[in-house]
Coordinates of C-alpha atoms and ligand atoms in Angstrom, one line a residue:
X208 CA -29.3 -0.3 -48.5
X209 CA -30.8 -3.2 -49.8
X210 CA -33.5 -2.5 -52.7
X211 CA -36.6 -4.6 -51.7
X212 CA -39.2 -4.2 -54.7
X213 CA -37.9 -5.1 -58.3
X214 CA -39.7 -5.3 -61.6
X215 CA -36.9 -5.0 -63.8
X216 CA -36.7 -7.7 -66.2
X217 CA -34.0 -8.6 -69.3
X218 CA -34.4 -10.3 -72.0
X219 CA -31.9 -12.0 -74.6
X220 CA -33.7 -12.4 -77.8
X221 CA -32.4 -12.7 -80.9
X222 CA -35.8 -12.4 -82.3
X223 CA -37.1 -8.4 -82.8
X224 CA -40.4 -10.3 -82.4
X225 CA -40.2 -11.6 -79.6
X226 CA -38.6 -8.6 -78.3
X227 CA -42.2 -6.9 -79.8
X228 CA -44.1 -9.7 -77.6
X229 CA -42.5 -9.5 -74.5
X230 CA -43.2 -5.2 -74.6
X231 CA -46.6 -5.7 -75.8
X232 CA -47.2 -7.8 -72.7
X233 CA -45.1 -6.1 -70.3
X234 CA -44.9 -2.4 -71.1
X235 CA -48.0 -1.6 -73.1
X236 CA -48.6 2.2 -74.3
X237 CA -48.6 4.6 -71.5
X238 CA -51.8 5.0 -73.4
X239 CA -53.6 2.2 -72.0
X240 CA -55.7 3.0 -68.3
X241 CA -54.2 0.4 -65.8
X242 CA -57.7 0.5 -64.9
X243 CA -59.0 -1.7 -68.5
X244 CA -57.0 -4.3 -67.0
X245 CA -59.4 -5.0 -64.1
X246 CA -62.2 -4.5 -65.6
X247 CA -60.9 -6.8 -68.2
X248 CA -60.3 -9.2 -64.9
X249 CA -63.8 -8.4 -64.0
X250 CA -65.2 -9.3 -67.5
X251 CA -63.1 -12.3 -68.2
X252 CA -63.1 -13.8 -64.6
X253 CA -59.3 -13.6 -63.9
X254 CA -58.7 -13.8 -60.3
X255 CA -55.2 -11.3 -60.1
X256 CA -55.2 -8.8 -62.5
X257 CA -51.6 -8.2 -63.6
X258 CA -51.0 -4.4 -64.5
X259 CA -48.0 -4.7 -66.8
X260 CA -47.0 -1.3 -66.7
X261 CA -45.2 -2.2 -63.4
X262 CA -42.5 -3.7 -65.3
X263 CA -39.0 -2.3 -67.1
X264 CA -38.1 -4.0 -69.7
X265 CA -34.6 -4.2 -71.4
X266 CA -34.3 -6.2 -74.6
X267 CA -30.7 -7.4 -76.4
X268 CA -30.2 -9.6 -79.1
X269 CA -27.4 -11.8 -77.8
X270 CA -25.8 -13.0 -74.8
X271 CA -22.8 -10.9 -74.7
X272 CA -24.8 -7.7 -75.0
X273 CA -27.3 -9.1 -72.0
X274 CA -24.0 -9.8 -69.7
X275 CA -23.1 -6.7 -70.3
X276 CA -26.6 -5.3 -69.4
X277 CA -26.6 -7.5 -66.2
X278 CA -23.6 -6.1 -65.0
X279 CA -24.4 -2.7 -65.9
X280 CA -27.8 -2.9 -63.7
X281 CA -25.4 -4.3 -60.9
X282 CA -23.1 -1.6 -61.1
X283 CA -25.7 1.2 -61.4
X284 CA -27.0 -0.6 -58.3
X285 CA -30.5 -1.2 -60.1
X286 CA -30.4 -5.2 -60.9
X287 CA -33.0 -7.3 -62.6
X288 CA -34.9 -9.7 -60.9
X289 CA -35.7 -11.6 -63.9
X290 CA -34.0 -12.7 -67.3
X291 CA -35.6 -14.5 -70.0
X292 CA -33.0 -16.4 -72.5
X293 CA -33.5 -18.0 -75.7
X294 CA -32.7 -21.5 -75.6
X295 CA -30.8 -20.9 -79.2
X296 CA -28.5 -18.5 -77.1
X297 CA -28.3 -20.8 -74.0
X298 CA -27.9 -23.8 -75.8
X299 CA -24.3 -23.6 -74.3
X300 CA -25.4 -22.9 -70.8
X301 CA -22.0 -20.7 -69.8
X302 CA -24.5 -18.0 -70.6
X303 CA -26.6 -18.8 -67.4
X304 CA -23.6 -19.8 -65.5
X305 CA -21.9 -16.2 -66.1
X306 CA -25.2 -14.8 -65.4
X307 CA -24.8 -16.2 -62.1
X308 CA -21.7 -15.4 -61.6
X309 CA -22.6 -11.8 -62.3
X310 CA -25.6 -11.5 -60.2
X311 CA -26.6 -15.3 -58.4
X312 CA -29.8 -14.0 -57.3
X313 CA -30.8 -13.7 -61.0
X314 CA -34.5 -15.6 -61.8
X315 CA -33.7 -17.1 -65.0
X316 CA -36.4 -18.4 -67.5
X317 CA -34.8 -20.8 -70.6
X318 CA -37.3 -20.1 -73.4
X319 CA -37.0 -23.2 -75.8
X320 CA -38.5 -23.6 -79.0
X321 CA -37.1 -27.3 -79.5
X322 CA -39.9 -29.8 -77.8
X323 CA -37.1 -32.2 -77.3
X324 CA -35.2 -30.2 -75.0
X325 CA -33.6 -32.8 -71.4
X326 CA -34.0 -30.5 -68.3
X327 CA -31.7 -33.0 -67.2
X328 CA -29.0 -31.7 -68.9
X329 CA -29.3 -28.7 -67.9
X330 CA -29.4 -29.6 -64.0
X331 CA -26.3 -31.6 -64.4
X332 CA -25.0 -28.2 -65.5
X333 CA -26.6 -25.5 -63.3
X334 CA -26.2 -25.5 -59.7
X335 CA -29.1 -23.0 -59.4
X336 CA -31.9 -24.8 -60.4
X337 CA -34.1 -22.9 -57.4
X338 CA -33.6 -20.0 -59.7
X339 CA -34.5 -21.6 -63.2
X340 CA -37.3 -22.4 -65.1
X341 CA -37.5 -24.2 -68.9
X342 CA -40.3 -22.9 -70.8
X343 CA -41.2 -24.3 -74.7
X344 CA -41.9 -21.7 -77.3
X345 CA -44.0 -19.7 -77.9
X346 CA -45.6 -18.2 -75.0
X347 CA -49.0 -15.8 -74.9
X348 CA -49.0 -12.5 -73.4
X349 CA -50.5 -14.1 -69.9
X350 CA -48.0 -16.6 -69.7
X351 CA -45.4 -14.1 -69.8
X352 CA -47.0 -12.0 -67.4
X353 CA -47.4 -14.8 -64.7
X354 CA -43.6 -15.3 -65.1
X355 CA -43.0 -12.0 -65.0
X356 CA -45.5 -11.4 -61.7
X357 CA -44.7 -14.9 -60.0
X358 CA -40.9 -14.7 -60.5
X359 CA -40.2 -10.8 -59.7
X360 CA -42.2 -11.3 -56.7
X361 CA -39.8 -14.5 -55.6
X362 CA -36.8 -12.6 -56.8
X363 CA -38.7 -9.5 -53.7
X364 CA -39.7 -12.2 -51.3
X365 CA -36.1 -13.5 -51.4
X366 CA -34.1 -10.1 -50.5
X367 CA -36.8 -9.2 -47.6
X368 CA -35.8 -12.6 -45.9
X369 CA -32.5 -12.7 -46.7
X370 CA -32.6 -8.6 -45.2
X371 CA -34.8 -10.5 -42.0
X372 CA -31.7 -12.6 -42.0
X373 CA -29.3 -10.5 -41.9
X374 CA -31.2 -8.2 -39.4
X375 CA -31.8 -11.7 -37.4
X376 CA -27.9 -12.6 -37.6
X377 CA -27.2 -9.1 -36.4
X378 CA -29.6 -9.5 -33.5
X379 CA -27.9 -12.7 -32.7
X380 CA -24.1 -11.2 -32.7
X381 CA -25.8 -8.2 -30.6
X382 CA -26.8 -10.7 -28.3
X383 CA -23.9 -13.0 -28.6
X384 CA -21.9 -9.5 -27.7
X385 CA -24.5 -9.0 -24.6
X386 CA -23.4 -12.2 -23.1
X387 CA -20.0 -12.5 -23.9
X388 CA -19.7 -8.7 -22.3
X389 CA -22.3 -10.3 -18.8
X390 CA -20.1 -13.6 -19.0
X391 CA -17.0 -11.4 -19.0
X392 CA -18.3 -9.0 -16.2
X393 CA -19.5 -12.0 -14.2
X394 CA -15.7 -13.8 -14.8
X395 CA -14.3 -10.6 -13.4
X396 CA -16.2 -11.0 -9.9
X397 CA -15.7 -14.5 -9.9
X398 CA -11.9 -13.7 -10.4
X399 CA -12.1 -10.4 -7.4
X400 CA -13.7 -12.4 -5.1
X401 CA -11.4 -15.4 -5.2
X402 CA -8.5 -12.5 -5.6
X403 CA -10.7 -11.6 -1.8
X404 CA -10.6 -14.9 -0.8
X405 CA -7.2 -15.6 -1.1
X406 CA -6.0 -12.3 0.5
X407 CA -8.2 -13.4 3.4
X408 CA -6.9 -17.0 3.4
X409 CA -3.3 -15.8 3.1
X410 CA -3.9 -13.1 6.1
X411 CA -5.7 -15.3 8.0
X412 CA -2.0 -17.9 7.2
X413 CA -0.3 -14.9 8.3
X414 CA -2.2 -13.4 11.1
X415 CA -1.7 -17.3 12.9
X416 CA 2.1 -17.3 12.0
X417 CA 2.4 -14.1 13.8
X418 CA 1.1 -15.4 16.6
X419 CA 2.9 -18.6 16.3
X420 CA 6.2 -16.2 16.0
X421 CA 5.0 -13.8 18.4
X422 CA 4.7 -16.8 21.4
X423 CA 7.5 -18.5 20.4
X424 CA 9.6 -14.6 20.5
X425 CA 7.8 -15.0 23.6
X426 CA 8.6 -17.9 25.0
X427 CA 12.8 -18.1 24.3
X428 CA 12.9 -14.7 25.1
X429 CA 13.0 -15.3 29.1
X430 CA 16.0 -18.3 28.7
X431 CA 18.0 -15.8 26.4
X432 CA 17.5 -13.3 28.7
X433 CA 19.2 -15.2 31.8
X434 CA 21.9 -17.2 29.9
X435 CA 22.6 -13.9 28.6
X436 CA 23.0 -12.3 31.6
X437 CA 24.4 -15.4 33.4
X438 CA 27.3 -15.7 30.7
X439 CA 28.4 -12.0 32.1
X440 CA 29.1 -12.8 35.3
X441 CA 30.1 -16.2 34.6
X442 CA 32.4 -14.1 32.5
X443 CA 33.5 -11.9 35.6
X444 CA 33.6 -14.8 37.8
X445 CA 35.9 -16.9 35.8
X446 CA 38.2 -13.6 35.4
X447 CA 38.7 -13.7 38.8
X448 CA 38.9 -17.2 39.3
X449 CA 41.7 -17.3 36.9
X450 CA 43.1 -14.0 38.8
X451 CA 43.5 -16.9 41.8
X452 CA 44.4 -19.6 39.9
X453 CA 47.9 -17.7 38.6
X454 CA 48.5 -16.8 42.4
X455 CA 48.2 -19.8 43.6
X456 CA 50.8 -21.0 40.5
X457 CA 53.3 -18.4 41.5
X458 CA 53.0 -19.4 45.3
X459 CA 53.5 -23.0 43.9
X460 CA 57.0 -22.4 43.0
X461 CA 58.0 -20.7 46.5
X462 CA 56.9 -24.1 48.1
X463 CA 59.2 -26.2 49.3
X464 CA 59.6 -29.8 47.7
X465 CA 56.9 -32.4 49.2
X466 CA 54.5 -35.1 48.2
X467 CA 51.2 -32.7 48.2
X468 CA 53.7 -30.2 45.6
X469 CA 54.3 -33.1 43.5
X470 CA 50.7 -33.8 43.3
X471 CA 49.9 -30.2 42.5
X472 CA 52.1 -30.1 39.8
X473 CA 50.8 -33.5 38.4
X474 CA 47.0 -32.0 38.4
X475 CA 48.2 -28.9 36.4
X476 CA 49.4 -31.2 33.9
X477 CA 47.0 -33.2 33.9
X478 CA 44.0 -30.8 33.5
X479 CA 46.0 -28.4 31.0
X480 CA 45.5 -25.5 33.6
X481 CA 47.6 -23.0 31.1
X482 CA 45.3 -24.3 27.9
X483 CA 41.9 -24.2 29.8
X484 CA 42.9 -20.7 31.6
X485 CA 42.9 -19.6 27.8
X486 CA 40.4 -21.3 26.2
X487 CA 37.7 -20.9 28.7
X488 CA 37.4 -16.7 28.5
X489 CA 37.0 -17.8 24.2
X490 CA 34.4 -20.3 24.6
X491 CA 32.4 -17.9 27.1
X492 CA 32.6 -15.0 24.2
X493 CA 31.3 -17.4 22.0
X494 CA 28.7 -18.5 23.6
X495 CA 27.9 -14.5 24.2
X496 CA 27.8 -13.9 20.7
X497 CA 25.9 -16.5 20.1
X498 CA 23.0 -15.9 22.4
X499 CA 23.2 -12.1 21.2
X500 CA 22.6 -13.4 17.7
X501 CA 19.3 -15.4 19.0
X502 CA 18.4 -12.3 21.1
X503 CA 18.5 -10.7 17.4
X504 CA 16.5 -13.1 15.5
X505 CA 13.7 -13.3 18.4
X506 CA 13.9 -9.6 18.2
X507 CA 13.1 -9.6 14.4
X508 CA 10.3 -12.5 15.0
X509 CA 8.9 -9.9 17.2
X510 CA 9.2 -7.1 15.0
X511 CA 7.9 -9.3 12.0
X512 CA 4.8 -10.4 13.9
X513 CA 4.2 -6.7 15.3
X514 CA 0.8 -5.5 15.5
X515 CA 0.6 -7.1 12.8
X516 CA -3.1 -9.3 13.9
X517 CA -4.6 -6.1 15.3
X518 CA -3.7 -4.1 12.2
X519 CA -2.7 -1.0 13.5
X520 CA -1.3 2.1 11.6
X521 CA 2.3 3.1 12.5
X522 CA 4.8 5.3 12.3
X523 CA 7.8 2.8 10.8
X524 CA 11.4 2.4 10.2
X525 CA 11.5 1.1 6.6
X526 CA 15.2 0.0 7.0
X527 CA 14.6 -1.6 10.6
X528 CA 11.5 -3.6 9.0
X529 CA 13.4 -4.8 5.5
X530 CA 16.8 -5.7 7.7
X531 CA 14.2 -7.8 10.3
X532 CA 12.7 -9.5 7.0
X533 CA 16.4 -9.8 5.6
X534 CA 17.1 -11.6 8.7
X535 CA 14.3 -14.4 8.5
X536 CA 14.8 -14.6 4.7
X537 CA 18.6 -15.1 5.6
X538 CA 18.4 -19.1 5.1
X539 CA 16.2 -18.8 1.5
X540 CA 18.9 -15.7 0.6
X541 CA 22.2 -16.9 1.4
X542 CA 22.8 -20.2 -0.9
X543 CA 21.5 -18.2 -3.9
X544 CA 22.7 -14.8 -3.8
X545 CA 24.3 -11.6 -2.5
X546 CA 22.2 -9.5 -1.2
X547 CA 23.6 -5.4 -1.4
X548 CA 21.6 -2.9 0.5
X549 CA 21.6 0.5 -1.3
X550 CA 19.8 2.6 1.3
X551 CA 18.5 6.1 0.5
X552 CA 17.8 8.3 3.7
X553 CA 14.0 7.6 4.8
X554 CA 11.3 9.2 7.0
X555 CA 9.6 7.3 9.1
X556 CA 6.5 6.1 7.3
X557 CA 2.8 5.5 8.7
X558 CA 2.0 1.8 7.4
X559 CA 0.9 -1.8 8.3
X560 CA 4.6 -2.3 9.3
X561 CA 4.3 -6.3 9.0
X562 CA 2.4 -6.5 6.1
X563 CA 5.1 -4.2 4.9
X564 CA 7.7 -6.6 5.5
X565 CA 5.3 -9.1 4.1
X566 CA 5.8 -7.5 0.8
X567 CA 9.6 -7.5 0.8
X568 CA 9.4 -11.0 2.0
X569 CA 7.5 -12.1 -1.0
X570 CA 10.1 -9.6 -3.5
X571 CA 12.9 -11.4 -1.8
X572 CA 11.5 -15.0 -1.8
X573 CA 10.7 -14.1 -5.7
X574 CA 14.0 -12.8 -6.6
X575 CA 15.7 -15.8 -4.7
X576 CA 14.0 -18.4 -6.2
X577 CA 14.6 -16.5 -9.8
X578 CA 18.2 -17.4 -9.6
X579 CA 19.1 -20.1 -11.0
X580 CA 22.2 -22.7 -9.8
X581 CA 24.6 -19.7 -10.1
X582 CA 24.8 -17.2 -7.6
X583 CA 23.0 -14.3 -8.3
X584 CA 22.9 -10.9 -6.9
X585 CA 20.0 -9.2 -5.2
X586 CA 19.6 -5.4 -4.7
X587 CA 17.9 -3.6 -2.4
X588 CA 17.2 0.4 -3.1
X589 CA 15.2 2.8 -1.1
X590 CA 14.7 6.1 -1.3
X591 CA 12.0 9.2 -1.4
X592 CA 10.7 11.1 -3.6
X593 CA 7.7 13.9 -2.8
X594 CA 5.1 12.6 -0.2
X595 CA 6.1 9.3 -0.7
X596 CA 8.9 6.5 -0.7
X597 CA 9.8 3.8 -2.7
X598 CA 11.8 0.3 -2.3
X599 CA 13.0 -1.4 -5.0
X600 CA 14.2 -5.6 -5.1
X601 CA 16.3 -6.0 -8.0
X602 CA 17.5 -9.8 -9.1
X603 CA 19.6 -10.8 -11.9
X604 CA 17.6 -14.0 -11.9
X605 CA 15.7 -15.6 -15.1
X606 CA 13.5 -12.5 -16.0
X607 CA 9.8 -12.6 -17.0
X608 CA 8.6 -13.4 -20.5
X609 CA 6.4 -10.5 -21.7
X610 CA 3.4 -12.1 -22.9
X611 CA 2.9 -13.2 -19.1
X612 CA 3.8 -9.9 -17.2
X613 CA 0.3 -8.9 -16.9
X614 CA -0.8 -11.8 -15.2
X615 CA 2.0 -12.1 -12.9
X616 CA 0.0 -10.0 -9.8
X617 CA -3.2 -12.7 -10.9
X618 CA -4.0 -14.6 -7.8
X619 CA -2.8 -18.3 -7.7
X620 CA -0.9 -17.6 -11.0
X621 CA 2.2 -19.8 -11.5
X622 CA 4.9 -20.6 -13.4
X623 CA 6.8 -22.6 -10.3
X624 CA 6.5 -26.1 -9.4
X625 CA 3.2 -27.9 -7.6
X626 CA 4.3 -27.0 -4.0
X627 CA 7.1 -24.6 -4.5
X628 CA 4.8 -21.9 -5.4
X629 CA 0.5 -20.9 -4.8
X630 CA 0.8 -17.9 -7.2
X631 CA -0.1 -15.4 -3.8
X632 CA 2.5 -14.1 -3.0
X633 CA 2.6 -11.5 -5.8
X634 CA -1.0 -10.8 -5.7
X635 CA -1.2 -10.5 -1.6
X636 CA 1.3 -7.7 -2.0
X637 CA -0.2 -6.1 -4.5
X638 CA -3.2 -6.2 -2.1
X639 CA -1.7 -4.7 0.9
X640 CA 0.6 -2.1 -1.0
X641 CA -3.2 -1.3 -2.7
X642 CA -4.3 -1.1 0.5
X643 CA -1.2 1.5 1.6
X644 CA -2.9 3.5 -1.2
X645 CA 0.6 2.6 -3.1
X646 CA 1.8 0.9 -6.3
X647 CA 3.8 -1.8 -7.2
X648 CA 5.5 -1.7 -11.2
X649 CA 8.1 -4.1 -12.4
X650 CA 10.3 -4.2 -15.1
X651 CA 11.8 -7.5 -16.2
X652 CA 14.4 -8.7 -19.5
X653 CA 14.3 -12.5 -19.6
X654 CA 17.7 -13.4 -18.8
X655 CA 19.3 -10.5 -17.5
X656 CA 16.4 -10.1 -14.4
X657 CA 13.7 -8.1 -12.7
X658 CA 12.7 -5.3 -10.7
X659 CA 10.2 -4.6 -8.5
X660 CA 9.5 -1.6 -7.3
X661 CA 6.9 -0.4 -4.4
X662 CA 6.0 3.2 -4.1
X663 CA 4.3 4.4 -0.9
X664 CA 2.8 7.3 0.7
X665 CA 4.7 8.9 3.9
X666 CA 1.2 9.9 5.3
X667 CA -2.0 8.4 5.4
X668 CA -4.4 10.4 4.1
X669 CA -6.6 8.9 7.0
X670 CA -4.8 9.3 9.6
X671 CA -2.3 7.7 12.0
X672 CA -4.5 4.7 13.7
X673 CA -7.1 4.4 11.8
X674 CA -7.4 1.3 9.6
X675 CA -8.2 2.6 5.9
X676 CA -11.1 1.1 4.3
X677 CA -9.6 -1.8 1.8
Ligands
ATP999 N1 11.8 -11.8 -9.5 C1 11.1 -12.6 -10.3 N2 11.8 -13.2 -11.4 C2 11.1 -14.0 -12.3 N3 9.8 -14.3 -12.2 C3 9.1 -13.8 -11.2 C4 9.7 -13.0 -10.2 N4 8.8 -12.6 -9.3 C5 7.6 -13.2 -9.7 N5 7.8 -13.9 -10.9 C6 6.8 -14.7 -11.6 O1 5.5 -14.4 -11.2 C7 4.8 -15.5 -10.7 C8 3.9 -15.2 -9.6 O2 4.6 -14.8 -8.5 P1 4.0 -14.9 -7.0 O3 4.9 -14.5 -6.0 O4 2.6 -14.3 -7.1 O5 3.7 -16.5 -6.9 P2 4.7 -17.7 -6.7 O6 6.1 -17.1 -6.3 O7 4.7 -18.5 -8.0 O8 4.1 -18.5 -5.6 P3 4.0 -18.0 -4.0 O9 4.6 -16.6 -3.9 O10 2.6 -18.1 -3.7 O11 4.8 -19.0 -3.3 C9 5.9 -16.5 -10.4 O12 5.5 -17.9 -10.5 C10 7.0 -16.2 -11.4 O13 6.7 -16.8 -12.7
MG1000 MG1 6.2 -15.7 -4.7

């Protein structure tokens, strides 16, 4: 606590009679009435009346006795606001500069007796000259008390505005604090609404590619259908074709010799009847397997794009949806890295099932692009645990430096090239497992890889079909 009202005065003296002038006009006998000095200020026509006894007084006879007094008062938390020093003692003025550096809010008054005395030496010497004052020997008892009055009360006025400034400072870091704290607040909604934004952008990206993927699904799914079906018979046909064929070869050698034989025999040599009878059953499987595979990848565009627009709760096959995504992610995947399903035994689980496989999408996409030019490894791990299950995408890709792990679910943050990555995909997830009223943790060692792991509820605490508030 600051102490706002000071009379204390020192004074270094090596005088006893000055020492006897300085009490007589600063602390005379508790004898005398206070009041004699106004009516002495009535009598005598002096505007302020200065009652000395207001003052305490403490007189030494050399400097390093008044040093010692100075920091005494400091310590005892009682300073002076005023010292007078003989000029004799401050000739060498390392007594005012210690005094200073003891206390620097010390009034000093230089009492000289020598008329030739250069203030300017003295400034050249003293930084404080605010706080000084050079006065010539001797000085009457109402010059001492003006000094006393006029600087004690500067030495006051000083601490109340240095404690305005300090209470003014403080109101200004309070406020600083105010706005910083609104600024931060206000950053915060800026950053959840474009965190909104982007979700709805992205959804709105996805929502379309659905539909895109749904109408294409659509679309090839009629022309897989026949040549499926059309390979089958062609399949059965050709079997019995070639049941025909090999008659008519063994009735060929029966025949006897003429021109229309000869020319037979020079068309099944011609056409490689033996070769094509072989290869024709080989390049029908083929094509079989291959429309079954593009009946497979239609089928997962479906699945991908399921339901997916009108967002409708399901019961879902985790496997069914991560193998679908697998699928579609097969081109990204299968440069870069093996991918090793370690599938626990799952219920079926009420979710958004495509914004499910969303998520994977963006934990496979991730771990991919993680690896670097060597082949990598990417595991896939489900399982349950209580009311809920989890999947897990492990890569032994690049890892993630620590000191950015926190922001790595931070809409549009980045650490991939302009147009490889938007810094979504991590934050979308986040969203829609959120959303699931699930969590998504990840633990990551910079070169040895990361793990991502999404825990979700079985049920819905809402209720099968009825979108949950997100
Ligand atoms: N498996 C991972 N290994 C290493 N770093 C990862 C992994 N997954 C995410 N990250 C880091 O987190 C950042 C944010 O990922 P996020 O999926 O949100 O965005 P992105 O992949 O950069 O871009 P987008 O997914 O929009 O194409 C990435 O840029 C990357 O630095
Ligand atoms: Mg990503």
């Amino acid at each position: 606590m600051k102490i706002l009202s000071n009379r204390r005065i020192l004074l270094i003296d090596s005088t006893p009679a000055t020492h006897e002038d300085f009490r007589k006009a600063l602390v005379p006998d508790s004898s005398d009435n206070p009041d004699l000095y106004l009516i002495e200020a009535a009598l005598f026509g002096n505007d302020m009346p200065i009652v000395p006894s207001h003052y305490q007084l403490d007189c030494v006879y050399d400097s390093e006795d008044g040093l010692l007094k100075a920091q005494q008062a400091l310590d005892e938390d009682q300073p002076y606001a005023l010292v007078f020093v003989d000029m004799h003692l401050a000739e060498d003025v390392r007594v005012v500069e210690k005094l200073w550096q003891i206390d620097p809010r010390l009034q000093v008054v230089i009492c000289a007796a020598q008329s030739d005395y250069s203030w300017e030496t003295l400034i050249d010497r003293l930084q404080g000259h605010d706080r000084l004052l050079t006065r010539k020997k001797p000085f009457n008892d109402i010059e001492v008390q003006q000094l006393a009055q006029v600087l004690t009360t500067k030495w006051e006025m000083t601490e109340l505005a240095s404690v305005q400034m300090d209470r003014l400072e403080q109101l200004v870091a309070q406020r600083t604090e105010e706005l910083t704290r609104t600024s931060e607040k206000l950053q915060h909604e800026i950053d959840e609404r474009k965190n909104l934004e982007s979700q709805l952008v992205q959804s709105e990206k996805l929502a379309s590619l659905g539909q895109l993927a749904a109408g294409v699904a659509h679309e090839i799914n009629n022309p897989i259908g026949f040549i499926s079906s059309n390979l089958g018979t062609l399949e059965n046909y050709f079997a019995q074709v070639t049941e025909m064929l090999l008659a008519y070869r063994n009735a060929d050698k029966v025949l006897p010799a003429s021109p229309e034989r000869d020319r037979l025999a020079d068309l099944h040599e011609r056409i490689e009847l033996d070769y094509l009878i072989e290869d024709i059953p080989l390049l029908i499987r083929e094509s079989k397997e291959g429309i079954d595979r593009a009946g497979k990848i239609v089928k997962d565009l479906k699945a991908f794009s399921r339901a997916d627009s009108s967002e409708q709760w399901q019961w879902a096959d985790l496997h069914q949806g991560i193998d679908s995504t697998l699928n579609i992610a097969a081109n990204e995947l299968k440069y870069k890295a093996d991918v090793i399903k370690r599938y626990g035994d799952l219920p079926q689980v009420e979710c958004l099932s495509s914004q499910i496989n969303q998520v994977v999408m963006n934990l496979l996409v991730n771990a991919a692009q993680a690896i670097g030019s060597e082949r990598g490894q990417i595991i896939i791990s489900t399982g349950q645990e209580g009311e809920n299950v989890w999947l897990e995408v492990t890569d032994n890709g690049s890892g993630i430096e620590p000191q950015i792990l926190q922001r790595i679910f931070d809409p549009f943050f980045t650490t991939k090239p302009v147009g490889k990555g938007t810094g979504l995909g991590l934050s979308l997830s986040y969203g829609i497992v959120k959303k699931h009223g699930g969590s998504i943790s990840v633990k990551s060692e910079i070169g040895v890889g990361s793990s991502f792991k999404v825990m979700l509820p079985i049920h819905q605490s809402s209720g099968l079909g009825t979108a949950r508030p997100s």
